[in-house]
XYZ file of C-alpha atoms in Angstrom:
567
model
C 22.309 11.189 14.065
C 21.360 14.326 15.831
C 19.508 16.989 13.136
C 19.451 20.765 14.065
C 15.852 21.572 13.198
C 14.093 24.719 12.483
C 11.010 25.348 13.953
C 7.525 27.948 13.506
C 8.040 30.634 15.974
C 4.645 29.230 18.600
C 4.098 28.772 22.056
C 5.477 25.652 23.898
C 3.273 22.619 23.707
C 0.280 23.260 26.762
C -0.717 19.745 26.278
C -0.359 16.294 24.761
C -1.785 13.050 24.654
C 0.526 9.163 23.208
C 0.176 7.260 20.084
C 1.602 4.637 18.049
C 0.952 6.343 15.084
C -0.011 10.205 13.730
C -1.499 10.696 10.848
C -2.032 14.278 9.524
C -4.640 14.147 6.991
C -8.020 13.209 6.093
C -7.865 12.419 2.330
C -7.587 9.503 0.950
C -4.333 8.948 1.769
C -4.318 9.537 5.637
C -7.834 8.144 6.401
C -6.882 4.918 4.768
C -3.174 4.710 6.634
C -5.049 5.242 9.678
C -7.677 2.522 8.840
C -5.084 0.118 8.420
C -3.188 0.855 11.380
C -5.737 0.932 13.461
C -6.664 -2.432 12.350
C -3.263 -3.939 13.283
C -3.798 -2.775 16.271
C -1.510 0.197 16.612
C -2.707 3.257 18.777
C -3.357 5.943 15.856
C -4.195 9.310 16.371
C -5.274 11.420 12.686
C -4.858 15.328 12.902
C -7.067 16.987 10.242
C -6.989 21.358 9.784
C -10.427 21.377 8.954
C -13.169 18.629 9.292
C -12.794 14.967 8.236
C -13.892 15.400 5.245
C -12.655 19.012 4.555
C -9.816 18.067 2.380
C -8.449 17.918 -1.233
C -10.044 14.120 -1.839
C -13.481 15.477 -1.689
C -13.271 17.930 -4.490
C -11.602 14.925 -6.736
C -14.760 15.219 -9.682
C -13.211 12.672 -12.600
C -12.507 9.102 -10.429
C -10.109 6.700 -9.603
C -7.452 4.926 -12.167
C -7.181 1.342 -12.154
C -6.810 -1.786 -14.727
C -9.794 -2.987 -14.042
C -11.921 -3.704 -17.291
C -11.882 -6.133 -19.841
C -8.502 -6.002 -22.072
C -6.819 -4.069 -19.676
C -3.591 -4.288 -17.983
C -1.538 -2.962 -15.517
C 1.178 -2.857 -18.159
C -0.798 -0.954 -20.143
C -1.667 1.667 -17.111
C 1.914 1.556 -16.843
C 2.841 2.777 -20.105
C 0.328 5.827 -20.144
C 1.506 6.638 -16.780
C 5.599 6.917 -18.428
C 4.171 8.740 -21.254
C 2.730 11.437 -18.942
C 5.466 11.644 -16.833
C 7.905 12.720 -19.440
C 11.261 10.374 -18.780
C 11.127 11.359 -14.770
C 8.822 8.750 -13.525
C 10.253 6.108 -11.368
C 9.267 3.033 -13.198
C 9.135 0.669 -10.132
C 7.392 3.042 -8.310
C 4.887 3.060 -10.870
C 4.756 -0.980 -11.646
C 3.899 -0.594 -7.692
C 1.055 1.859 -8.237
C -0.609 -0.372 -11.299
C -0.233 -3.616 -9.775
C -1.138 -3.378 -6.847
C -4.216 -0.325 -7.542
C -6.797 -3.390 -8.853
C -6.479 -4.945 -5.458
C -6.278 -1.533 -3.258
C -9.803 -0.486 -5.327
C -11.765 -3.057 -4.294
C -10.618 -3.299 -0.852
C -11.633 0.261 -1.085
C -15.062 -0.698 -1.968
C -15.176 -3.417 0.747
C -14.491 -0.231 3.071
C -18.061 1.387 2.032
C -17.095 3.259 -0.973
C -20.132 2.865 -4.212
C -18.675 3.475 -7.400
C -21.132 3.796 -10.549
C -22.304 1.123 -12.255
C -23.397 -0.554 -15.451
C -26.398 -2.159 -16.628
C -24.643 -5.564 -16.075
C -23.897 -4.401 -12.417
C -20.218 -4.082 -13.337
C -18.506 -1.052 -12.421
C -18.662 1.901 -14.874
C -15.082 3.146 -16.590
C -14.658 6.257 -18.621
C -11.627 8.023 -20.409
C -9.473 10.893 -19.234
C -7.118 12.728 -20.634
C -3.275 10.483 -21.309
C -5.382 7.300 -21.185
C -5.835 4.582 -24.039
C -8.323 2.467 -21.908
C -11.799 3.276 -20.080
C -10.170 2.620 -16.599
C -11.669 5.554 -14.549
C -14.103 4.334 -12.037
C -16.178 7.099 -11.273
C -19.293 7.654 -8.402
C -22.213 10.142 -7.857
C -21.382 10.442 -11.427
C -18.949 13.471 -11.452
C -18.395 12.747 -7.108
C -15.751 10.651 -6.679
C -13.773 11.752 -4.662
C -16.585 13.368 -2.205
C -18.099 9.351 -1.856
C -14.620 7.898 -1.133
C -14.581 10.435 1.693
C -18.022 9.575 3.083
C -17.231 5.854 3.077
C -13.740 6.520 4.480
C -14.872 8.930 7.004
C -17.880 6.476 8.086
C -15.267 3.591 8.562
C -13.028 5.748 10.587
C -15.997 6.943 13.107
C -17.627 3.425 12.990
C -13.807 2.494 14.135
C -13.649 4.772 16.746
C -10.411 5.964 16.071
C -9.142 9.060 18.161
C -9.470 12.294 15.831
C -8.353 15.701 16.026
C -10.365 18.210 13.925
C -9.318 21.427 12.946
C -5.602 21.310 13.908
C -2.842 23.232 11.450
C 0.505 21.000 12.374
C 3.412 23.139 13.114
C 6.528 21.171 13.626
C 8.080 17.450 14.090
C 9.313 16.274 17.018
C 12.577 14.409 16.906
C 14.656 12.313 20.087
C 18.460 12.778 20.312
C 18.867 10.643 17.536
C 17.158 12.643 15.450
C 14.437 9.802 14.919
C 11.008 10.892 15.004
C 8.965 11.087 18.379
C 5.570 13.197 16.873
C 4.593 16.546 15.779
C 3.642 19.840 17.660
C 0.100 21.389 16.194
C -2.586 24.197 17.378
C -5.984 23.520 17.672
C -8.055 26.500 16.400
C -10.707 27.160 19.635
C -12.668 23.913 18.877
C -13.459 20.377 20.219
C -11.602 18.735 23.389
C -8.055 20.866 23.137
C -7.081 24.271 22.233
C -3.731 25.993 21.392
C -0.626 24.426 20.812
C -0.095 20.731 21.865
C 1.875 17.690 20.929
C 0.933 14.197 19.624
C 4.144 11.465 20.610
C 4.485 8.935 18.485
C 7.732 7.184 17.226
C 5.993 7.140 13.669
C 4.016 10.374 12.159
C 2.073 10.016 8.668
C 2.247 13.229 6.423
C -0.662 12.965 4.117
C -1.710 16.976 4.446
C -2.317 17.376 0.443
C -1.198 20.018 -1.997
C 0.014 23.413 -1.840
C -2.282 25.252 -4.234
C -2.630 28.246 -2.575
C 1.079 29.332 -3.333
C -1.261 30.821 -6.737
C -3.696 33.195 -7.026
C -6.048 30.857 -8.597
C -6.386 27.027 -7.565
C -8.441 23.984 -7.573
C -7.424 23.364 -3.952
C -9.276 24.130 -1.026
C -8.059 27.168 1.383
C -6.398 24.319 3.712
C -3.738 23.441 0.878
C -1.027 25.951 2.008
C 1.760 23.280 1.697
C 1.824 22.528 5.283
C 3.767 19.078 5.136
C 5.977 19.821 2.678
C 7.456 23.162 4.843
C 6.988 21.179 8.346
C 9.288 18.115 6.285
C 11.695 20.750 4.821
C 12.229 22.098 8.842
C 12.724 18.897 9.877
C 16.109 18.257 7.330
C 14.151 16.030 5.187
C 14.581 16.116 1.139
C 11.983 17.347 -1.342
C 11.987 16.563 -4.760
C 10.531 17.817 -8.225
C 8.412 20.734 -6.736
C 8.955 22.150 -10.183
C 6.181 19.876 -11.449
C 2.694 22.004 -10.649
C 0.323 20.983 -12.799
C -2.023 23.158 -13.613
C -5.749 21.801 -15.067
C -6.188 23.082 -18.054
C -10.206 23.483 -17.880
C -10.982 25.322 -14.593
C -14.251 27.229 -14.710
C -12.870 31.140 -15.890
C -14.379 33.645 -13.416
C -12.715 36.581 -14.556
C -9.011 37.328 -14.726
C -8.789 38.861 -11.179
C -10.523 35.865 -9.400
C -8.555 34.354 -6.401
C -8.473 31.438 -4.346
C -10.327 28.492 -4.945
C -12.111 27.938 -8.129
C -14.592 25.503 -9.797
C -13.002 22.552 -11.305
C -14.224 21.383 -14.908
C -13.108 17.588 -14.499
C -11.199 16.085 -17.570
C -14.195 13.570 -17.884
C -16.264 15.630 -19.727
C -13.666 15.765 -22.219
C -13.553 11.950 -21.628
C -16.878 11.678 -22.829
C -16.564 14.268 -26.110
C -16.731 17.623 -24.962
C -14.636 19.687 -27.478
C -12.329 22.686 -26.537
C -12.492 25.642 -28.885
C -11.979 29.191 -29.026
C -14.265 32.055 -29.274
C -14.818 31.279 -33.120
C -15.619 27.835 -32.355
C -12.484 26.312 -33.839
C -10.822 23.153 -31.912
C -7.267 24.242 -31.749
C -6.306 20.523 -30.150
C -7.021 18.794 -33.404
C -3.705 18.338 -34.970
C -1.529 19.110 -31.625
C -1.257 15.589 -30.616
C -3.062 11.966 -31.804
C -5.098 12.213 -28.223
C -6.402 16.510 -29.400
C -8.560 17.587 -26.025
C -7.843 13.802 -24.047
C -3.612 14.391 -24.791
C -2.124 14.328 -21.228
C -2.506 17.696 -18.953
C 0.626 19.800 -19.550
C -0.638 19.426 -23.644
C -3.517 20.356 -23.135
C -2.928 23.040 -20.497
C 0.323 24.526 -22.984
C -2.150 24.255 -26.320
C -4.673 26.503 -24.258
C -2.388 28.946 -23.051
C -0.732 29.661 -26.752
C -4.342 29.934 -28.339
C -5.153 32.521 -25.752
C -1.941 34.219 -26.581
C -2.500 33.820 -30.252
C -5.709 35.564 -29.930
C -5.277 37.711 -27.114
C -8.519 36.047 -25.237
C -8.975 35.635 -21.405
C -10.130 31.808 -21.894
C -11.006 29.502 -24.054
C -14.215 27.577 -24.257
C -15.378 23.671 -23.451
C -18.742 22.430 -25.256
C -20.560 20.278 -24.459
C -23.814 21.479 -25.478
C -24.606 18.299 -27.490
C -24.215 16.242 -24.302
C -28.083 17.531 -23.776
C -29.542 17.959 -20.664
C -30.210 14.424 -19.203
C -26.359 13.292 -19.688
C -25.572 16.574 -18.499
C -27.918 15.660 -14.943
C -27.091 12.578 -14.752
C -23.128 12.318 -15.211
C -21.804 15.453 -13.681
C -24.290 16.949 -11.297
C -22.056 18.595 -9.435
C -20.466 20.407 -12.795
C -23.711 21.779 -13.713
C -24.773 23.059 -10.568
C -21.135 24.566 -10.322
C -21.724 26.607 -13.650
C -25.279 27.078 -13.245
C -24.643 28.906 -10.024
C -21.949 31.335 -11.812
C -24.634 32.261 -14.593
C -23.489 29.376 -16.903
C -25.585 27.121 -18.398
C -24.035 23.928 -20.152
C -26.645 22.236 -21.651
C -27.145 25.580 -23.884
C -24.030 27.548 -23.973
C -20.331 26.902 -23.992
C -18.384 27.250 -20.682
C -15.266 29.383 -19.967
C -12.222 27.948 -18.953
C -8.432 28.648 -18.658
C -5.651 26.426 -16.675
C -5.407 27.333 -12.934
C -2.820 25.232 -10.270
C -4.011 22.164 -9.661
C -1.253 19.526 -8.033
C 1.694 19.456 -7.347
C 3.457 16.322 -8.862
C 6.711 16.819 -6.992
C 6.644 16.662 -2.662
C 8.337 14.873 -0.006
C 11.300 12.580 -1.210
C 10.035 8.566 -0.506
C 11.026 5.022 -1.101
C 8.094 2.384 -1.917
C 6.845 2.282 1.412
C 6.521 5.838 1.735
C 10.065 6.751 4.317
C 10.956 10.160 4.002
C 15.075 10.751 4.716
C 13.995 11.391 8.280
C 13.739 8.310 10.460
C 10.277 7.630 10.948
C 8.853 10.245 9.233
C 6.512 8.701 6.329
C 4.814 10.785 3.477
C 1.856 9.915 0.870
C -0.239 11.253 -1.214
C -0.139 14.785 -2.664
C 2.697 15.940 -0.016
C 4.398 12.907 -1.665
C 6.636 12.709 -4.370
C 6.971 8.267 -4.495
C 8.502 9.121 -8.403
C 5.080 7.536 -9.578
C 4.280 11.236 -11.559
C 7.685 12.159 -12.891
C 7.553 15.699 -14.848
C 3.378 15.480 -14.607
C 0.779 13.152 -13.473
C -1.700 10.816 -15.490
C -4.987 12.072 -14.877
C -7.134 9.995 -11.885
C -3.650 8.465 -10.664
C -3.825 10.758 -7.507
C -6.033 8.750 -5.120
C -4.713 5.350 -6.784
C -1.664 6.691 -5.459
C -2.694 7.874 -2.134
C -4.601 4.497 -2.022
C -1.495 2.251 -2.743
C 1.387 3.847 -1.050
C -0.954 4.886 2.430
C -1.312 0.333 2.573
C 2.277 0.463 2.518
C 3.215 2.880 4.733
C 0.679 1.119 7.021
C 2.537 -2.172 6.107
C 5.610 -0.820 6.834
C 4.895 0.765 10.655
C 2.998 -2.126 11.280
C 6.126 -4.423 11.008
C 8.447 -2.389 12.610
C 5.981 -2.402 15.649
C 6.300 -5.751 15.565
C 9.909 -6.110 15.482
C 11.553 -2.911 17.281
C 8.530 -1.891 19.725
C 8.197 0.979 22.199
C 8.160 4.960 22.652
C 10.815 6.782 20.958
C 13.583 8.581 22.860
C 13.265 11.897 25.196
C 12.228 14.936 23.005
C 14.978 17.023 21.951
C 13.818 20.457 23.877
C 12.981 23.131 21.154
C 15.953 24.234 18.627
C 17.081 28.274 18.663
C 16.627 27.915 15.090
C 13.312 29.672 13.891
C 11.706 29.761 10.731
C 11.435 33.757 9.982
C 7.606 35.049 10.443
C 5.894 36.772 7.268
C 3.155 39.105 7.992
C -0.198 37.745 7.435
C -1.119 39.866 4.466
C 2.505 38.605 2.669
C 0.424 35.526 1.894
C -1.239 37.593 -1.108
C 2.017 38.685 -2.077
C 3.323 35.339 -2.349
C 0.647 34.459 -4.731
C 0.978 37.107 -6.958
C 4.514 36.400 -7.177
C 4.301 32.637 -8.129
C 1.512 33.610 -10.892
C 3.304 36.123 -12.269
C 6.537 34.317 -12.237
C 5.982 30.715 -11.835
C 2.686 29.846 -13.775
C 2.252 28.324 -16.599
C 4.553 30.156 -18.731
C 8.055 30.673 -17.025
C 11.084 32.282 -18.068
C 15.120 33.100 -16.440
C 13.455 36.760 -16.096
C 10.086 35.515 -14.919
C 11.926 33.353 -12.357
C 14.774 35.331 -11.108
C 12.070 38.440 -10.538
C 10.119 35.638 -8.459
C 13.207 35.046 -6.797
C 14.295 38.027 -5.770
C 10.760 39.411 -4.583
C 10.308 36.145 -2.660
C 13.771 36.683 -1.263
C 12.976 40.110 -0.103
C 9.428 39.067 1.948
C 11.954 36.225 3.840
C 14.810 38.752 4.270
C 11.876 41.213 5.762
C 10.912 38.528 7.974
C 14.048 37.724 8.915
C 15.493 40.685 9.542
C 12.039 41.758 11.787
C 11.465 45.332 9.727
C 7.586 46.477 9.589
C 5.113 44.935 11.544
C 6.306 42.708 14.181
C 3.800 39.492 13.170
C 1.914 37.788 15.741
C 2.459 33.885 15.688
C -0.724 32.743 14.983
C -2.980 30.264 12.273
C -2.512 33.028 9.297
C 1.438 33.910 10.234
C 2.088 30.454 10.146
C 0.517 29.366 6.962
C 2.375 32.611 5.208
C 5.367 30.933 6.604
C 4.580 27.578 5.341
C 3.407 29.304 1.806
C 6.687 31.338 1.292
C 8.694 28.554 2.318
C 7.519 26.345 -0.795
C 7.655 29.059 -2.859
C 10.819 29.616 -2.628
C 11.920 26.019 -3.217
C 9.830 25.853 -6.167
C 11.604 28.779 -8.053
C 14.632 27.528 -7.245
C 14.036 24.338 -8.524
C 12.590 25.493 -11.532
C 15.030 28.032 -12.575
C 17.663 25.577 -12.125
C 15.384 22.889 -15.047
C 16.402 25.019 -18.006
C 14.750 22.708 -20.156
C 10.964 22.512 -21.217
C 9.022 18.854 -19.333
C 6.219 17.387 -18.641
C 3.873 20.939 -16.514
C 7.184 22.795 -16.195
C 6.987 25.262 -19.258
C 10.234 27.437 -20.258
C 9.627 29.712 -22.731
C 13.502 30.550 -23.086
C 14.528 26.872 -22.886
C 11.265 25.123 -25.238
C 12.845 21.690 -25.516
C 13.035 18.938 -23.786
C 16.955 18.078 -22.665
C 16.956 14.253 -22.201
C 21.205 14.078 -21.526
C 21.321 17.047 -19.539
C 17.838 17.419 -17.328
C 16.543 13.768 -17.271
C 16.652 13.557 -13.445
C 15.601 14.912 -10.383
C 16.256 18.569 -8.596
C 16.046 17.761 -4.696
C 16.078 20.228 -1.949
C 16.289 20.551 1.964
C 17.190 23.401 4.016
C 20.347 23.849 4.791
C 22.306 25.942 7.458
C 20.916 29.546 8.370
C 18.093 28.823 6.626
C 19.413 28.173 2.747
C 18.609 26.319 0.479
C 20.467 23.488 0.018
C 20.123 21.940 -3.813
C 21.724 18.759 -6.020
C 20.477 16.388 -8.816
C 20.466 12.986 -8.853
C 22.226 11.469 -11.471
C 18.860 9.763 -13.160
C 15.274 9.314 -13.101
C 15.569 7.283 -10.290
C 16.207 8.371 -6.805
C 18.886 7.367 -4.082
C 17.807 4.790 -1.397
C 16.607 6.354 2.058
C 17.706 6.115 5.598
C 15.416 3.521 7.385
C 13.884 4.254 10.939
C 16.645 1.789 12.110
C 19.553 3.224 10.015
C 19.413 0.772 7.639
C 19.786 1.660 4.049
C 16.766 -0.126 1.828
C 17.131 0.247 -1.885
């Protein structure tokens, strides 16, 4: 099967080096795919943008999900994790996740990682919102995921495995069979290479994170610009339920023209009986669902948004002033310092908060071992979409997730090794087919389209004006008017950004129903017979967008690296 791919206009690869294995990542996701591969003695190579531990796992404040206290199941994980997801979750892929998460946490802890615990030495579990059980291990208090970085950074240099640091990945490399055979990526002027290269490998790991930066205002670091996702799209594989960006309801408000990465108020607090209220000091979740400020996300992020409409506020308020100081010190350092260094004070005042993007639920179309539709191209993690979050996910089931489905992705290239080894074809030379070049400063546009358009509150007219404005900055780039862009670091991550954008629109103007974090103002109910199934995407011919449902919540099998269908 030959594939006619689309590539980032960029400079012919001035270097390379062989692998087994890529993995393009550091989270928890790619670090621990990489572990295990390394350890079955694959040659694995792990391409991060920034540092090792620059990415999205780092900033994860509440913990990890997992049945692992007394009177708690995995069944009973699994049924929260349904309810969240709002009829679109892939139940298998989810019996996966909750079975197999007790097993992957503690192996996790074997790594290095030190969750908190309790007087009896047994490790500490609090609430978050969508949960009926105290399953959220937590460390460092509110530091979770910054200590399952250190341990799984401290594995991976005690390992020796080969790293490249600061790298934005540009493309996938395919053979004449349109399997994989690596990825192309430029090194930004540090450590051993520079410029554009190329990492060959018959399997490459996509574990690059989110795409928050498609808004104006994000819980994701700068690096989440949707990298894997676009690179995936260009290489003809299917994307699925990009519709789905959650957006955390309590984000630390720093005024309504604040950009780019903001403080995260983790859903814990709330866990542990902070109260939301407005400016009156009314809780306006009492009496909106049986759960009030723990209800899952999209409730809580929807009952926000309509009590700032109702009273034409900015943000709404968390308290937690009766927490007093020591619990405040103790179980979410990080939270106070946060606020304390933006003039708020917890332990005496309410703090300010409003929804901002925080995941996206939807990503790369996979089976249970994490294959994408493109022969030996694997996905996990946030760039994911495994059918484990459906319409929105159960808070603390990303790094479970990213945990479970990185082991069997490992599993996975580790057998075929095994069975089918040796280098992938000849690299197909470069395709004519370019992806069009935005102008550096079109990245701010983008944003201001999707928040305007796409946020929390979307509409037909709110989504076909994001349409056509998006449509405009590709047609502009396409078409070469204005400033010729130079291919570079910034061009390409505008690229990446508009890219997603556009496929989210689309996707969600074609859900005209209200689910899970995708809100329709004109269409305010949920549509089980018409919409209960999955919008997937891949781009098509000349560049379009090429769109169909499945015909359930579940998802068609995927081509295996062989050519083998696996259900």
């Amino acid at each position: 099967m030959t594939r006619t791919a689309i590539r980032l206009p960029a400079p012919a690869p001035g270097w390379s080096i062989d692998a087994d294995v890529v993995v393009v990542g550091s989270g928890v996701a790619g670090l621990t795919a990489a572990l295990r591969c390394e350890a079955a003695g694959l040659r694995t190579v792990v391409v991060t943008k920034a540092r090792l531990d620059a990415g999205s796992t780092r900033w994860a404040q509440g913990g990890i999900a997992a049945a692992l206290g007394d009177g708690d199941t995995p069944e009973q994980h699994l049924d929260d994790t349904l309810v969240a997801g709002a009829g679109l979750c892939d139940e298998e892929a989810v019996r996966l996740l909750v079975t197999e998460g007790p097993a992957a946490v503690r192996r996790l802890i074997s790594t290095g990682a030190r969750f908190d615990t309790d007087a009896a030495g047994e490790i500490a579990l609090t609430r978050e919102g969508g949960h009926h059980r105290n399953r959220i291990a937590h460390a460092g208090g509110d530091a979770t995921g910054a200590e399952v970085s250190r341990a799984l950074v401290e594995a991976v240099q005690a390992r020796g495995l080969r790293t490249i640091e600061h790298a934005l990945v540009l493309d996938l490399l395919t053979d004449a069979e349109g399997r994989t055979a690596g990825v192309t990526l430029h090194v930004m002027g540090e450590g051993a290479h520079d410029g554009v290269g190329a990492v060959h490998a018959p399997a490459v790991v996509l574990a690059t994170g989110g795409m928050g930066q498609v808004f104006a205002a994000t819980t994701n670091p700068s690096v989440s610009t949707g990298d894997g996702v676009a690179l995936a799209l260009r290489a003809g594989a299917e994307v699925s339920d990009l519709e789905f960006v959650q957006f955390h309801p309590t984000v630390l408000f720093l005024g309504a023209d604040a950009e780019g990465q903001q403080p995260l108020v983790s859903e814990a607090v709330r866990g542990e009986g902070a109260h939301l209220v407005d400016a009156d000091g009314v809780r306006f979740m009492l009496g909106q669902h049986e759960l009030a400020e723990l209800a899952p996300r999209d409730i809580v992020a929807k009952g926000i948004t309509r009590r700032m409409q109702e009273t034409g506020a900015a943000h709404m308020y968390l308290d937690a002033r009766h927490f007093g100081a020591e619990m405040w010190e103790h179980r979410f350092p990080t939270i106070l310092a946060a606020c304390r260094t933006h003039g708020i004070d917890p332990v005496t005042e309410p703090i300010p908060v409003a929804p901002a993007a925080h995941y996206a639920s939807g990503g790369v179309r996979t089976d249970a071992d994490g294959r994408t539709t493109v022969p030996g191209l694997y996905a996990c993690g946030e760039v994911a979409c495994t059918g484990v979050h459906g319409a929105n996910r159960l808070a603390s089931n990303s790094l479970l997730e990213g945990l479970v489905y990185a082991e069997r992705i490992a599993a996975d290239i580790t057998s075929r090794a095994r069975t089918t080894p040796g280098a992938p074809g000849p690299v197909v030379p470069e395709a004519a087919h370019r992806q069009p070049l935005p102008a550096a400063e079109d990245r701010s546009a983008v944003q201001r389209i999707m928040t305007d358009g796409a946020g929390v509150l979307r509409s037909a007219d709110s989504l076909r004006r994001a349409a056509d404005d998006l449509a405009a900055l590709h047609t502009a780039a396409a078409e070469g008017t204005g400033k010729r862009p130079v291919p570079g670091t910034e061009t390409w991550e505008t690229a990446n950004l508009l890219l997603v954008a556009r496929v989210l629109v689309e996707a969600a103007r074609r859900r005209e129903e209200t689910r899970g974090c995708h809100w329709r103002e004109d269409r305010p109910d949920r549509d089980d017979e018409g919409w209960r199934r999955h919008i997937v995407v891949r781009l098509g011919e000349g560049r379009t967008l090429a769109v169909h449902t499945t015909e359930g919540p579940g998802f068609a099998p995927v081509t295996s690296p062989t050519g083998a269908v696996k259900k």
